[in-house]
Amino acid sequence: MDLILTLVSGVAWTLVYVEAIRVGLRDRTYAMPVAALALNFAWETVYAARDIAVGLSAQGVVNVVWAVADVVIVYTYLRFGRAELPDFVTRPLFATWSVLVFGTGFAVQWLFLAHFGAHDASRYSAFLQNLLMSGLFIALYVSRQGPLGQSPTIAVAKWLGTLAPTVLFGVLEDAPFILGLGILCCVFDLAYIGLLLRPRPTRVRSLPAPSR
């Protein structure tokens, strides 16, 4: 059962990343909120490197695949992200901001490792940033006023990819903290799926005022 749930999570999240790359390149934008992207990229890079050092497990192989996919998503953010910011954000300012955000992502992962150790840190940080991502996806929809750079495939795959480890760690391993975070992720993910699937009102072009 552990292996099945690990593979379900691995396949679902890989689908999230592949679809995020496809949609990001199609819409010329980035398909994952940048704060969540920075934390995810750092998590997958840190734990993929640790897994390579100690010997790859099933989860280790998945982490390596995710880290490689994240590199491409980071590229879409760096390539298209500045266009969504105000004009006063110059290229140097955007570069500085990006270094700060991604550097913070790595710092957070190292702090979790230093305080909790690899076993707990990998789980606690993953579920906390997953919950953050769930909320930020909804905020991304609102800020873009629609589904630009998003898709129901990303939303459903993220939900399933989080549900599987919630069952694995929260239920089978009896970890109430992780179970609680997983349930909260599920609530936000289902809300996001509903947001993307709801019918969007058709804009009616306003007619010019009659001349007097």
C-alpha atoms as one frame of an Amber mdcrd trajectory, in Angstrom:
protein
   0.000   0.000   0.000   2.842   2.409   0.825   4.404   1.915  -2.606   1.058
   2.336  -4.386   0.301   5.617  -2.605   3.845   6.869  -3.264   3.472   6.093
  -6.962   0.022   7.722  -7.131   1.471  10.863  -5.582   4.508  10.738  -7.873
   2.484  10.308 -11.062  -0.112  12.940 -10.089   2.441  15.597  -9.163   4.496
  14.818 -12.267   1.331  15.478 -14.268   0.948  18.794 -12.424   4.445  19.829
 -13.456   4.171  18.643 -17.071   0.842  20.443 -17.480   2.235  23.565 -15.766
   5.086  23.612 -18.282   2.715  23.113 -21.222   0.208  25.747 -20.093   2.932
  28.211 -19.097   4.600  28.042 -22.509   1.231  28.158 -24.270  -0.002  31.231
 -22.387   3.462  32.813 -22.098   3.264  32.991 -18.331   4.136  30.849 -15.299
   1.613  28.319 -14.037   2.596  28.049 -10.375   2.502  30.875  -7.798   6.074
  32.051  -7.342   6.286  31.657  -3.546   5.049  28.074  -3.797   7.322  27.459
  -6.779  10.359  28.650  -4.812   9.555  26.379  -1.865   8.799  23.409  -4.129
  11.958  23.852  -6.171  14.043  24.067  -2.998  12.320  21.046  -1.393  12.759
  18.832  -4.427  16.347  19.918  -5.040  17.392  19.427  -1.401  15.755  16.028
  -0.975  16.695  14.764  -4.439  20.338  15.554  -3.618  20.031  13.747  -0.257
  18.441  10.725  -1.926  21.177  10.540  -4.546  23.796  10.695  -1.796  22.319
   7.862   0.309  20.867   5.688  -2.486  17.703   6.213  -4.508  14.391   4.916
  -3.184  11.063   5.071  -5.064  10.429   8.485  -3.519  13.980   9.508  -4.353
  13.465   8.788  -8.050  10.242  10.801  -7.921  12.063  13.709  -6.242  14.683
  13.775  -8.996  11.986  13.826 -11.706  10.152  16.634  -9.904  13.325  18.679
  -9.474  14.094  18.461 -13.205  10.534  19.466 -14.110  10.690  22.368 -11.658
  13.746  23.745 -13.460  11.577  24.268 -16.553   8.765  25.884 -14.527  11.307
  28.227 -12.947  12.425  29.107 -16.496   8.847  30.085 -17.433   8.692  32.339
 -14.371  12.008  34.002 -15.209  11.074  34.287 -18.891   7.537  35.655 -18.537
   7.096  36.726 -14.912   8.264  40.309 -15.210   5.574  41.090 -17.801   2.884
  40.661 -15.121   4.485  43.176 -12.756   4.136  46.981 -12.752   6.381  49.054
 -15.005   8.558  50.283 -12.127   9.853  46.722 -11.649  12.981  46.912 -13.792
  14.994  43.896 -14.912  17.584  44.348 -12.107  14.791  44.714  -9.532  13.025
  41.615 -10.865  16.307  39.662 -10.765  16.990  40.798  -7.183  13.472  39.881
  -6.104  13.751  36.460  -7.754  17.059  35.708  -6.024  15.520  36.736  -2.683
  12.416  34.564  -3.156  14.252  31.450  -4.325  17.025  31.924  -1.782  14.393
  32.135   0.947  12.890  28.889  -0.310  16.204  27.098   0.222  16.749  28.765
   3.600  13.346  27.559   4.812  14.120  23.957   3.809  17.512  24.032   5.544
  15.919  25.461   8.697  13.350  22.659   8.734  16.152  20.114   8.295  18.236
  21.637  11.091  15.325  21.702  13.529  13.373  18.528  12.758  15.790  16.195
  10.979  15.248  14.762   7.516  12.356  12.401   8.310  10.028  14.950   9.914
  11.301  17.991   8.024  10.503  16.478   4.636   6.913  15.822   5.705   6.163
  18.962   7.708   7.625  21.370   5.152   5.984  19.542   2.223   2.479  19.723
   3.690   2.812  23.292   4.947   4.002  24.589   1.573   1.354  22.457  -0.119
  -1.329  24.224   1.904   0.248  27.561   1.001   0.169  26.557  -2.677  -3.498
  25.576  -2.443  -4.405  29.049  -1.225  -2.077  30.817  -3.654  -3.591  29.044
  -6.662  -6.939  30.586  -5.763  -5.257  33.974  -5.290  -3.588  33.559  -8.698
  -6.962  32.977 -10.333  -8.329  36.097  -8.657  -5.321  38.298  -9.497  -5.399
  37.242 -13.163  -9.191  37.519 -13.218  -9.486  34.097 -14.808  -7.697  30.856
 -15.635  -4.700  32.276 -17.523  -1.784  29.874 -17.017  -3.997  27.427 -15.148
  -6.013  24.338 -16.025  -8.389  21.829 -14.404  -5.767  19.141 -15.050  -3.319
  20.933 -12.748  -6.008  21.385 -10.095  -7.268  17.777 -10.107  -3.780  16.245
 -10.284  -2.613  18.446  -7.390  -5.599  17.328  -5.321  -4.932  13.636  -5.981
  -1.176  14.089  -5.550  -1.765  15.531  -2.085  -4.550  13.165  -1.088  -2.348
  10.073  -1.540   0.415  11.134   0.920  -2.261  12.441   3.288  -3.615   8.907
   3.509  -0.101   7.438   3.678   1.369   9.677   6.362  -1.711  11.058   8.066
  -3.824   7.890   8.269  -1.601   4.833   7.841   1.297   6.309   9.831  -1.130
   7.979  12.282   0.235  11.539  12.128  -2.606  13.903  13.185  -0.687  17.081
  12.267  -0.131  15.901   8.699  -3.686  14.590   8.472  -5.034  17.986   9.499
  -2.894  19.819   6.963  -3.886  17.312   4.278  -7.593  17.846   5.003  -7.140
  21.624   4.749  -5.304  21.167   1.432  -8.181  19.020   0.211 -10.725  21.729
   1.066  -8.781  24.429  -0.784  -7.990  22.131  -3.727 -11.640  21.203  -4.205
 -12.578  24.895  -4.031  -9.974  25.634  -6.708 -11.267  22.815  -8.917 -14.773
  24.217  -8.572 -13.494  27.685  -9.460 -11.881  26.438 -12.661 -14.837  24.289
 -13.692 -17.569  26.820 -13.034 -19.155  28.370 -16.125 -17.691  31.790 -16.836
 -20.094  34.591 -17.773 -19.781  35.773 -21.352 -18.817  39.385 -21.601 -21.284
  41.403 -23.597 -19.734  44.119 -25.718 -21.267  47.457 -24.784 -22.772  49.420
 -27.648 -21.635  52.988 -28.287 -23.917  55.692 -26.976 -26.246  57.073 -29.632
 -25.157  60.378 -31.147 -27.248  63.370 -30.294
